[in-house]
Amino acid sequence: MAFTDKDLQVMDSIINRYPRKRSAIMPLLHYAQSRDGFITSDGIETIAKKLDLETAEVSAVATFYTQYKRKPVGEYHVGVCTNTLCAVMGGDEIFAGLKDHLGIENDGVTADGKVSLEHIECNAACDFAPVVMANWEFYDNQTVQSAKDLVDSMRAGKPKAPTRGPDVLQNWKETSAVLAGINDGHANEGVQAGAPTLLGLNISKKGARG
Amino acid sequence: MTQLTPVLSAHWDEKDSFTIAGYKRHGGYDAAAKALKMEPDAVIQLVKDSGLRGRGGAGFPTGMKWGFIPQGDNKDHYLVVNADESEPGTCKDMPLLLANPHVLIEGCIIASYAIRAKYAFIYIRGEVTHVVRRVQQAIDDAYAAGHLGKNIFGSGVDLELVLHVGAGAYICGEETALLDSLEGFRGQPRLRPPFPAIAGLYARPTVVNNVESIASVPAIIAHGAEWFSSMGTEKSKGMTLYSLSGHVTNPGQFEAPLGITLRELLEISGGVRAGHQLKFWTPGGSSTPIFTSAHLDTPLDYEGVSAAGSMLGTKALQIFDETTCIVRAVLRWTEFYKHESCGKCTPCREGTWWLVQILRDLESGKGSEADLEKLLDLCDNIMGRSFCALGDGATSPITSSINYFREEYIAHLTHGGCPLDPHAATVFASAKAGV
Amino acid sequence: MSNEVVDMITVVIDGFEVSVPKGTLVIRAAEKLGIQIPRFCDHPLLDPVGACRQCLVDIEINGRAFPKPQASCTIPVEPGMIVKTQLTSAVAKKAQEGVMEMLLINHPLDCPVCDKGGECPLQNQAMSNGQSDSRFEGTKRTFEKPIHISSQVLLDRERCVLCARCTRFSEQIASDPFITLNERGALQQVGIYEKQPFESYFSGNTVQICPVGALTGASYRFRARPFDLVSTPSACEHCASGCSLRTDVRRGKTLRRLAGDDAEVNEEWNCDKGRWAFKYVTAADRLTHPMVRNASGELQEASWPEAIAAAAAGLQKTSAAVLVGGRASVEDAYGYSKFARVTLGTNNIDFRSRISTAEERDFIASTVVRAKTTYRDIDRADSVLLVGFEPEEESPIVFLRIHKQVRKRALKVTAIASKLSIGNEKLSANFVCVAPGSEATALPSVALTAQSVILVGERACESAGLLSAIAALAEKTGAKLAWIPRRAGERGAIAAGAIGNLLPGGRPVADASARVDVAAAWGVTSIPSSLGLSSDEIIAAVNKGTIGALVVGGVDPLDGENHHEMLEALQKAFVVSLEIRPSAVTTLADVVLPVAAVTEKSGSFLDWEGRSRNFEAAVVDSLQRSDVRLLSMIADEMSKPISLSTVKAASKEFASLGNWDGAPSALSLTSVQTVSALQANEALLTSWRRLLDEGSLQQGEENLAGTARKPVVVISPKRAASIGVTDGEAVRVSNSHGAIVLPVLVEAIHDDAVWLPRNSRGSHLLATFGVASGAVVTVVKD
């Protein structure tokens, strides 16, 4: 499906954020992904044209970053942190459990297209280990069972809400638009901080009171 | 006993801490207004006087970095905030931005004013959707409030602030790779010199600072350099965020003066998880050589950690108890470096590929003790030979772990595999044990 | 730039002092001492990148040592610097061995079947700077091998060491970033975008600078081992850029050609045509025996003495003229020039076997013979003006040189043309868009100084009044002027006097003392004093019956606008043809003399600068003779000898004549034509030859042809709207002679113009339209 005039206008507004237009390549790739679900040749060619680049220059960038997908992912893309700390704390078991539960391997997608699975690197939430991300929203302190429940809820069409995130989990394309810098109005939803984030502050306050 | 000193985190417990109203309730943006009335050079001097050092890992004095920007050169200057927090174990900037993005924006305003930048960027990692939302909303609200854009605070100063979202590349935390990425290229590190202060973004003078560094600036402007430098140690001034994770009773964020020890932090927070003993830990992420219980009293400041053979890094204190297999831990980190190597230079690209193969063999009990020497020699051929610090970082867990736990590596060979039960290390194991 | 003061810095490397200019990289300072630091990514003409880490050395400056080894390819020398390479530092040696070992862990062991084997920097440096054994016992990275990244270039990713020389070349030098590094980490690999092959005119350079066998040329793959090749320094015969080349021959057959090093001219690059278009030499239809038309009117093989005698007899009977193409060597052109004057007794000689005008001939005699502009002037120029000239298509090394300065210091380039070209876009040229034929009207708007360079192409003659207006402009502004013909032999032909108004050395025919000069040198009583006819005039004269014979060397009738007249003339006249392959001329000739191709003979060209480009015979046992030897034999037979029995003799005699030091002829202004008003659907034709097209010297090399730019008709958005077409739709361009149908490309072009490639597949303008530029054609949707 070709990019519509409206799509092209959004792309122009993204380009206009920057002093030099080539800088817009990453948000434009996120944007193309929000349209097509992954980086299509249509996306690459449209971005190349917009930025006066050769297509090879755009695909060189697209293939460098792991968030740009070369093939369709699920409506909900689930990442299990298996970097050392999360892996040790249970991430490996969660990942194995999900593979088994969903019947797919790393980078696989369920047949219904609802869930895809990827083992991911450290996602800056180590004090909430083991961590699962879905469409790059935080699902903190997971267990094998909670993770299975999560993907089940996705396949049932009613995904559980993130621990620290919007009230409703947005789908993959909607998420990609947020990463392209398009404000979806959900910023004020969810907690301001999880309990571990506040631990030091609370101890300090208790100490001051005591 | 060192006391915690919540400054950045002081109001995170308020439900609306991330909104502009919540931020202003406690004097938010007053520091920016105050700074804009000062001479830019005076702002730089104040930050220099405070002793603030970079919180991203390297610990370079922030004010000095700002001072390197040539003035009166008729060139555009840029401020770029490094919010690409991706170092394994590091988890301070994301909760900070989730809870209070405005403090970063206020810091950006002050820093940009000081270095005469009219354009600033926040380069945030892409795998944190809700943090992206919060920062984007905060920027939108700051524009609406007249704190960004044209003639901010009615001062005649202009500042555009753009949130740039990454797409999954640890290497973009390296400042020159970040700049290439922000310019729309593959995020591979650049040759230095020229340094960013001379030729950074778009080959213009550029300051690249970590989130926490910039977020610390408003408080310094508000309370003064002396207030800030009264905290911490002689060469490591101020408060900072320590992130405790892993096998502890209570993981979380602890804002304390630089120089606090792990022993103190464990005491404050509730210690290693019950029934277990500390085995090893990272002082500042996976790229910092590991410590053991012998280092519990090492002052966690730049000098103290360095003197003990590691680096303060991002103060990412990942705690592992005796249930953790050192080989498995190190292999996993090494796989991470292999995955994140940008591919530009030979030692990092090929070396991490090779290291992973040897470590996999060792973990599964294959190989021989001679492989440990090979590992160490390969690390010697990577460390200081690669283009940037990523390659160096990849060697840290290996060399430091063989230094402290050579016996355990050998045990894998004699045992024909890992002698430890990985399940025992999980949080579920301790939960089941009813602890 | 020897007149500039250069700061010298003295450093100590491995205990030896060396002084080098400030800014010199350590790795090159070491080279000056003969110390070879191993390297892969380093290339002196590419920006330093420091990626491979092979060149690590220990460095201290004023007693302060770097804590770790440094990449010597990225660090400029500094006063007080002490460098220890692998020769004197155990740390550097171990670092280098460590890097080498890591480069080899994923490198396949296919050296025995690799084209690079025997001349491979990885192989060589692994021997000189690596360890004898590898400690790697793991699994090697594998890729599908090899993949075509164009019809000419293949990529074997397993062999690649990721030095990025090829990708940097493509971006920095050629400005064709069609190949890039893709993926990352251990999976990082060179690649193209799936739908955009590596179709750069300069792609072959990447094969040459690849330090391993990752990039190979389809035409050379598996043909030879380097040590079986005999290499000969040579010069490129394709265009006037003047590339120095190296020709590699195995058992009498040219197998490949490489760019030679010449800092003044092509640096270390050449174009793909120069590299790969040489199969015409070994074409199956090469002429090998002389032929003479027999009594029954058929061409029949003959012995050399028979053929020479037949040629002499035919030429003696009538007045004869000489048509020599623009591809002759200086020595051959000199032979033709002397043959015309001494043996045939005429000034009726013209090398311009293409569209040409009297204005151009005057411009050549007045201006080109004096032009001293060089590549270095481009390096120093404050701006460059291009008129009637598309450097990327028509003189690619000139393009690279301009691009280098555009990239380095944003050199200002202005192009006066009817269509914005791909090349000029890459030069960020200020495009002054004019209707075909109106170029001269744009000249006054261009600001020029004495530091500016005007580069005018041979197509400028197609716009009446343009050449004289340019000459006047150069005179007025003091800007340096160069005329850049397409063909390699044209500048030499001018110097040799292979044109009706000039004798050798730029001597005007019209000048009596010049004639006396030459007559004395040649030992003849006089040189004809009347100005010679031009190519077109010679052909007309044959058809009128005033000229009865033609000596034709290397001419294609289809290169001119009057090919019907030319074919008629060839039929009418007694024709002696000197050729390498059958052509429209040999078919109609009375005597055909096979001659040597450039690889089979020695000689020289003058490039557009007027710089001599010598070449030796690469194929030594060739039986073929240079044109000048045959002409000398005919002259002997006619008892009017030119005494040039060898190329060497021709070269020596030509050199001894020297250049004319008298006043050059003056150039009178030709008035600019007014362009006629166009009807609806009418457009003015504009065109040029693409670098890769259906030129006869490119025949037989399909891999190269596959990388040619696809033929299109280019029209403006306004015209596209008026005839109702969009990109890719078929458009019909026609005049009373014929029509061409091609896909349309809507681009930046003058609204009154239509552009087609002059001689590409499906687009042979001179054959179809009888014209190539400036004429009115009809453009409609097909």
PDB file of N, CA and C in Angstrom, chain B residues 168-169 186 188 191 338-347 349-351 353-354 357 374 377-378 380-382 384-387 392, chain C residues 48-53 68-69 74 94-95 98 101-103 105-106 135-139 141 161-162 181-186 188:
ATOM      1  N   GLY B 168      17.300   0.398  19.404  1.00  0.00           N
ATOM      2  CA  GLY B 168      17.873  -0.871  19.822  1.00  0.00           C
ATOM      3  C   GLY B 168      19.317  -1.031  19.414  1.00  0.00           C
ATOM      4  N   ALA B 169      20.198  -0.336  20.091  1.00  0.00           N
ATOM      5  CA  ALA B 169      21.630  -0.475  19.840  1.00  0.00           C
ATOM      6  C   ALA B 169      22.379   0.080  21.043  1.00  0.00           C
ATOM      7  N   ARG B 186      24.429   4.765  10.746  1.00  0.00           N
ATOM      8  CA  ARG B 186      24.569   3.619  11.620  1.00  0.00           C
ATOM      9  C   ARG B 186      25.328   4.075  12.859  1.00  0.00           C
ATOM     10  N   GLN B 188      27.849   3.910  14.769  1.00  0.00           N
ATOM     11  CA  GLN B 188      29.201   3.399  15.000  1.00  0.00           C
ATOM     12  C   GLN B 188      30.081   4.535  15.488  1.00  0.00           C
ATOM     13  N   LEU B 191      36.083   8.516  15.026  1.00  0.00           N
ATOM     14  CA  LEU B 191      37.450   8.790  15.458  1.00  0.00           C
ATOM     15  C   LEU B 191      37.457  10.014  16.361  1.00  0.00           C
ATOM     16  N   LYS B 338      28.682  -9.468  22.213  1.00  0.00           N
ATOM     17  CA  LYS B 338      28.727  -9.954  20.830  1.00  0.00           C
ATOM     18  C   LYS B 338      27.522  -9.430  20.044  1.00  0.00           C
ATOM     19  N   HIS B 339      26.363  -9.472  20.695  1.00  0.00           N
ATOM     20  CA  HIS B 339      25.144  -9.006  20.039  1.00  0.00           C
ATOM     21  C   HIS B 339      25.185  -7.512  19.773  1.00  0.00           C
ATOM     22  N   GLU B 340      25.837  -6.779  20.667  1.00  0.00           N
ATOM     23  CA  GLU B 340      25.813  -5.325  20.581  1.00  0.00           C
ATOM     24  C   GLU B 340      27.053  -4.730  19.928  1.00  0.00           C
ATOM     25  N   SER B 341      28.049  -5.545  19.667  1.00  0.00           N
ATOM     26  CA  SER B 341      29.223  -5.032  18.955  1.00  0.00           C
ATOM     27  C   SER B 341      28.749  -4.407  17.656  1.00  0.00           C
ATOM     28  N   CYS B 342      29.250  -3.215  17.349  1.00  0.00           N
ATOM     29  CA  CYS B 342      28.745  -2.538  16.156  1.00  0.00           C
ATOM     30  C   CYS B 342      29.328  -3.143  14.899  1.00  0.00           C
ATOM     31  N   GLY B 343      30.459  -3.838  15.036  1.00  0.00           N
ATOM     32  CA  GLY B 343      31.066  -4.475  13.877  1.00  0.00           C
ATOM     33  C   GLY B 343      32.169  -3.669  13.230  1.00  0.00           C
ATOM     34  N   LYS B 344      32.389  -2.467  13.727  1.00  0.00           N
ATOM     35  CA  LYS B 344      33.360  -1.611  13.042  1.00  0.00           C
ATOM     36  C   LYS B 344      34.794  -2.143  13.153  1.00  0.00           C
ATOM     37  N   CYS B 345      35.207  -2.510  14.346  1.00  0.00           N
ATOM     38  CA  CYS B 345      36.616  -2.879  14.499  1.00  0.00           C
ATOM     39  C   CYS B 345      36.780  -4.383  14.719  1.00  0.00           C
ATOM     40  N   THR B 346      37.920  -4.850  14.301  1.00  0.00           N
ATOM     41  CA  THR B 346      38.193  -6.285  14.324  1.00  0.00           C
ATOM     42  C   THR B 346      38.169  -6.898  15.726  1.00  0.00           C
ATOM     43  N   PRO B 347      38.890  -6.323  16.687  1.00  0.00           N
ATOM     44  CA  PRO B 347      38.989  -7.029  17.979  1.00  0.00           C
ATOM     45  C   PRO B 347      37.632  -7.250  18.633  1.00  0.00           C
ATOM     46  N   ARG B 349      34.521  -7.090  17.097  1.00  0.00           N
ATOM     47  CA  ARG B 349      33.624  -7.877  16.242  1.00  0.00           C
ATOM     48  C   ARG B 349      33.991  -9.364  16.260  1.00  0.00           C
ATOM     49  N   GLU B 350      35.248  -9.629  15.968  1.00  0.00           N
ATOM     50  CA  GLU B 350      35.678 -11.024  15.866  1.00  0.00           C
ATOM     51  C   GLU B 350      35.968 -11.602  17.246  1.00  0.00           C
ATOM     52  N   GLY B 351      36.513 -10.741  18.114  1.00  0.00           N
ATOM     53  CA  GLY B 351      36.893 -11.215  19.441  1.00  0.00           C
ATOM     54  C   GLY B 351      35.706 -11.679  20.251  1.00  0.00           C
ATOM     55  N   TRP B 353      32.893 -12.708  19.130  1.00  0.00           N
ATOM     56  CA  TRP B 353      32.416 -13.941  18.454  1.00  0.00           C
ATOM     57  C   TRP B 353      33.174 -15.156  18.962  1.00  0.00           C
ATOM     58  N   TRP B 354      34.473 -14.973  19.100  1.00  0.00           N
ATOM     59  CA  TRP B 354      35.337 -16.070  19.544  1.00  0.00           C
ATOM     60  C   TRP B 354      35.151 -16.354  21.038  1.00  0.00           C
ATOM     61  N   GLN B 357      32.220 -18.458  21.895  1.00  0.00           N
ATOM     62  CA  GLN B 357      32.357 -19.891  21.577  1.00  0.00           C
ATOM     63  C   GLN B 357      33.158 -20.615  22.655  1.00  0.00           C
ATOM     64  N   LYS B 374      43.828 -19.033  27.144  1.00  0.00           N
ATOM     65  CA  LYS B 374      43.472 -18.503  25.820  1.00  0.00           C
ATOM     66  C   LYS B 374      42.490 -17.338  25.976  1.00  0.00           C
ATOM     67  N   ASP B 377      44.325 -14.370  27.184  1.00  0.00           N
ATOM     68  CA  ASP B 377      45.168 -13.797  26.138  1.00  0.00           C
ATOM     69  C   ASP B 377      44.322 -13.076  25.091  1.00  0.00           C
ATOM     70  N   LEU B 378      43.169 -13.656  24.744  1.00  0.00           N
ATOM     71  CA  LEU B 378      42.271 -12.975  23.803  1.00  0.00           C
ATOM     72  C   LEU B 378      41.809 -11.647  24.386  1.00  0.00           C
ATOM     73  N   ASP B 380      43.402  -9.865  26.412  1.00  0.00           N
ATOM     74  CA  ASP B 380      44.546  -8.964  26.309  1.00  0.00           C
ATOM     75  C   ASP B 380      44.649  -8.390  24.896  1.00  0.00           C
ATOM     76  N   ASN B 381      44.233  -9.192  23.902  1.00  0.00           N
ATOM     77  CA  ASN B 381      44.289  -8.726  22.512  1.00  0.00           C
ATOM     78  C   ASN B 381      43.097  -7.858  22.119  1.00  0.00           C
ATOM     79  N   ILE B 382      42.098  -7.819  22.973  1.00  0.00           N
ATOM     80  CA  ILE B 382      40.916  -6.981  22.692  1.00  0.00           C
ATOM     81  C   ILE B 382      40.993  -5.691  23.504  1.00  0.00           C
ATOM     82  N   GLY B 384      41.947  -2.490  24.967  1.00  0.00           N
ATOM     83  CA  GLY B 384      42.874  -1.450  24.528  1.00  0.00           C
ATOM     84  C   GLY B 384      43.268  -1.571  23.075  1.00  0.00           C
ATOM     85  N   ARG B 385      42.723  -2.560  22.378  1.00  0.00           N
ATOM     86  CA  ARG B 385      43.028  -2.703  20.951  1.00  0.00           C
ATOM     87  C   ARG B 385      41.818  -2.363  20.112  1.00  0.00           C
ATOM     88  N   SER B 386      40.642  -2.357  20.728  1.00  0.00           N
ATOM     89  CA  SER B 386      39.432  -2.106  19.961  1.00  0.00           C
ATOM     90  C   SER B 386      39.222  -0.606  19.791  1.00  0.00           C
ATOM     91  N   PHE B 387      38.278  -0.268  18.937  1.00  0.00           N
ATOM     92  CA  PHE B 387      38.087   1.131  18.558  1.00  0.00           C
ATOM     93  C   PHE B 387      37.518   1.953  19.710  1.00  0.00           C
ATOM     94  N   ASP B 392      36.589  -3.103  25.272  1.00  0.00           N
ATOM     95  CA  ASP B 392      37.226  -3.165  26.592  1.00  0.00           C
ATOM     96  C   ASP B 392      36.253  -3.739  27.618  1.00  0.00           C
TER      97      ASP B 392
ATOM     98  N   PRO C  48      40.741   8.520   6.920  1.00  0.00           N
ATOM     99  CA  PRO C  48      41.128   7.507   7.907  1.00  0.00           C
ATOM    100  C   PRO C  48      39.905   7.016   8.680  1.00  0.00           C
ATOM    101  N   VAL C  49      39.910   5.738   9.029  1.00  0.00           N
ATOM    102  CA  VAL C  49      38.755   5.201   9.737  1.00  0.00           C
ATOM    103  C   VAL C  49      39.176   4.414  10.983  1.00  0.00           C
ATOM    104  N   GLY C  50      40.356   3.842  10.936  1.00  0.00           N
ATOM    105  CA  GLY C  50      40.864   3.161  12.133  1.00  0.00           C
ATOM    106  C   GLY C  50      40.082   1.922  12.507  1.00  0.00           C
ATOM    107  N   ALA C  51      39.471   1.261  11.535  1.00  0.00           N
ATOM    108  CA  ALA C  51      38.548   0.176  11.850  1.00  0.00           C
ATOM    109  C   ALA C  51      39.223  -1.180  12.021  1.00  0.00           C
ATOM    110  N   CYS C  52      40.200  -1.482  11.193  1.00  0.00           N
ATOM    111  CA  CYS C  52      40.694  -2.860  11.226  1.00  0.00           C
ATOM    112  C   CYS C  52      41.638  -3.100  12.403  1.00  0.00           C
ATOM    113  N   ARG C  53      42.257  -2.062  12.892  1.00  0.00           N
ATOM    114  CA  ARG C  53      43.160  -2.109  14.066  1.00  0.00           C
ATOM    115  C   ARG C  53      44.426  -2.932  13.783  1.00  0.00           C
ATOM    116  N   LYS C  68      47.858   2.773  25.605  1.00  0.00           N
ATOM    117  CA  LYS C  68      47.605   1.574  24.801  1.00  0.00           C
ATOM    118  C   LYS C  68      48.074   1.828  23.374  1.00  0.00           C
ATOM    119  N   PRO C  69      48.289   0.781  22.601  1.00  0.00           N
ATOM    120  CA  PRO C  69      48.759   0.966  21.227  1.00  0.00           C
ATOM    121  C   PRO C  69      47.751   1.775  20.410  1.00  0.00           C
ATOM    122  N   THR C  74      45.555   6.601  11.818  1.00  0.00           N
ATOM    123  CA  THR C  74      44.642   7.691  12.175  1.00  0.00           C
ATOM    124  C   THR C  74      45.356   8.832  12.895  1.00  0.00           C
ATOM    125  N   LYS C  94      52.576  -7.927  19.477  1.00  0.00           N
ATOM    126  CA  LYS C  94      51.521  -8.828  19.961  1.00  0.00           C
ATOM    127  C   LYS C  94      50.139  -8.300  19.563  1.00  0.00           C
ATOM    128  N   ALA C  95      49.974  -6.982  19.659  1.00  0.00           N
ATOM    129  CA  ALA C  95      48.677  -6.408  19.285  1.00  0.00           C
ATOM    130  C   ALA C  95      48.373  -6.730  17.822  1.00  0.00           C
ATOM    131  N   GLY C  98      47.610 -10.343  17.379  1.00  0.00           N
ATOM    132  CA  GLY C  98      46.284 -10.634  17.925  1.00  0.00           C
ATOM    133  C   GLY C  98      45.183 -10.242  16.961  1.00  0.00           C
ATOM    134  N   GLU C 101      45.163 -12.595  13.990  1.00  0.00           N
ATOM    135  CA  GLU C 101      44.554 -13.886  14.328  1.00  0.00           C
ATOM    136  C   GLU C 101      43.030 -13.774  14.308  1.00  0.00           C
ATOM    137  N   MET C 102      42.526 -12.646  14.828  1.00  0.00           N
ATOM    138  CA  MET C 102      41.074 -12.483  14.864  1.00  0.00           C
ATOM    139  C   MET C 102      40.502 -12.259  13.470  1.00  0.00           C
ATOM    140  N   LEU C 103      41.259 -11.579  12.603  1.00  0.00           N
ATOM    141  CA  LEU C 103      40.774 -11.397  11.231  1.00  0.00           C
ATOM    142  C   LEU C 103      40.669 -12.729  10.503  1.00  0.00           C
ATOM    143  N   ILE C 105      40.042 -15.737  11.925  1.00  0.00           N
ATOM    144  CA  ILE C 105      39.190 -16.811  12.470  1.00  0.00           C
ATOM    145  C   ILE C 105      37.970 -17.058  11.599  1.00  0.00           C
ATOM    146  N   ASN C 106      37.445 -15.980  11.004  1.00  0.00           N
ATOM    147  CA  ASN C 106      36.260 -16.156  10.171  1.00  0.00           C
ATOM    148  C   ASN C 106      36.573 -16.068   8.691  1.00  0.00           C
ATOM    149  N   ARG C 135      44.701 -20.350  16.970  1.00  0.00           N
ATOM    150  CA  ARG C 135      44.194 -21.062  18.146  1.00  0.00           C
ATOM    151  C   ARG C 135      42.689 -21.249  18.061  1.00  0.00           C
ATOM    152  N   PHE C 136      42.105 -20.839  16.947  1.00  0.00           N
ATOM    153  CA  PHE C 136      40.652 -20.899  16.811  1.00  0.00           C
ATOM    154  C   PHE C 136      40.216 -22.323  16.517  1.00  0.00           C
ATOM    155  N   GLU C 137      39.342 -22.832  17.359  1.00  0.00           N
ATOM    156  CA  GLU C 137      38.850 -24.194  17.171  1.00  0.00           C
ATOM    157  C   GLU C 137      37.336 -24.209  17.001  1.00  0.00           C
ATOM    158  N   GLY C 138      36.772 -23.011  16.870  1.00  0.00           N
ATOM    159  CA  GLY C 138      35.310 -22.924  16.863  1.00  0.00           C
ATOM    160  C   GLY C 138      34.717 -23.018  15.472  1.00  0.00           C
ATOM    161  N   THR C 139      33.507 -22.454  15.369  1.00  0.00           N
ATOM    162  CA  THR C 139      32.754 -22.509  14.118  1.00  0.00           C
ATOM    163  C   THR C 139      32.917 -21.198  13.371  1.00  0.00           C
ATOM    164  N   ARG C 141      32.002 -18.300  10.665  1.00  0.00           N
ATOM    165  CA  ARG C 141      30.815 -17.633  10.149  1.00  0.00           C
ATOM    166  C   ARG C 141      30.695 -17.995   8.663  1.00  0.00           C
ATOM    167  N   VAL C 161      36.876  -8.627   5.200  1.00  0.00           N
ATOM    168  CA  VAL C 161      37.403  -8.289   6.527  1.00  0.00           C
ATOM    169  C   VAL C 161      36.802  -6.980   7.051  1.00  0.00           C
ATOM    170  N   LEU C 162      35.747  -6.504   6.404  1.00  0.00           N
ATOM    171  CA  LEU C 162      35.012  -5.335   6.878  1.00  0.00           C
ATOM    172  C   LEU C 162      35.888  -4.084   7.028  1.00  0.00           C
ATOM    173  N   LEU C 181      27.620  -0.816   4.488  1.00  0.00           N
ATOM    174  CA  LEU C 181      27.712  -1.839   5.515  1.00  0.00           C
ATOM    175  C   LEU C 181      26.313  -2.043   6.061  1.00  0.00           C
ATOM    176  N   ASN C 182      25.935  -3.291   6.185  1.00  0.00           N
ATOM    177  CA  ASN C 182      24.613  -3.619   6.689  1.00  0.00           C
ATOM    178  C   ASN C 182      24.749  -4.518   7.904  1.00  0.00           C
ATOM    179  N   GLU C 183      23.638  -4.677   8.614  1.00  0.00           N
ATOM    180  CA  GLU C 183      23.640  -5.483   9.842  1.00  0.00           C
ATOM    181  C   GLU C 183      24.692  -4.923  10.795  1.00  0.00           C
ATOM    182  N   ARG C 184      25.037  -5.680  11.815  1.00  0.00           N
ATOM    183  CA  ARG C 184      26.052  -5.174  12.733  1.00  0.00           C
ATOM    184  C   ARG C 184      26.774  -6.327  13.418  1.00  0.00           C
ATOM    185  N   GLY C 185      27.790  -5.947  14.188  1.00  0.00           N
ATOM    186  CA  GLY C 185      28.553  -6.942  14.927  1.00  0.00           C
ATOM    187  C   GLY C 185      29.175  -7.947  13.982  1.00  0.00           C
ATOM    188  N   ALA C 186      29.221  -9.199  14.442  1.00  0.00           N
ATOM    189  CA  ALA C 186      29.853 -10.246  13.642  1.00  0.00           C
ATOM    190  C   ALA C 186      29.073 -10.539  12.372  1.00  0.00           C
ATOM    191  N   GLN C 188      27.896  -8.073  10.533  1.00  0.00           N
ATOM    192  CA  GLN C 188      28.025  -6.913   9.649  1.00  0.00           C
ATOM    193  C   GLN C 188      28.557  -7.392   8.296  1.00  0.00           C
TER     194      GLN C 188
END
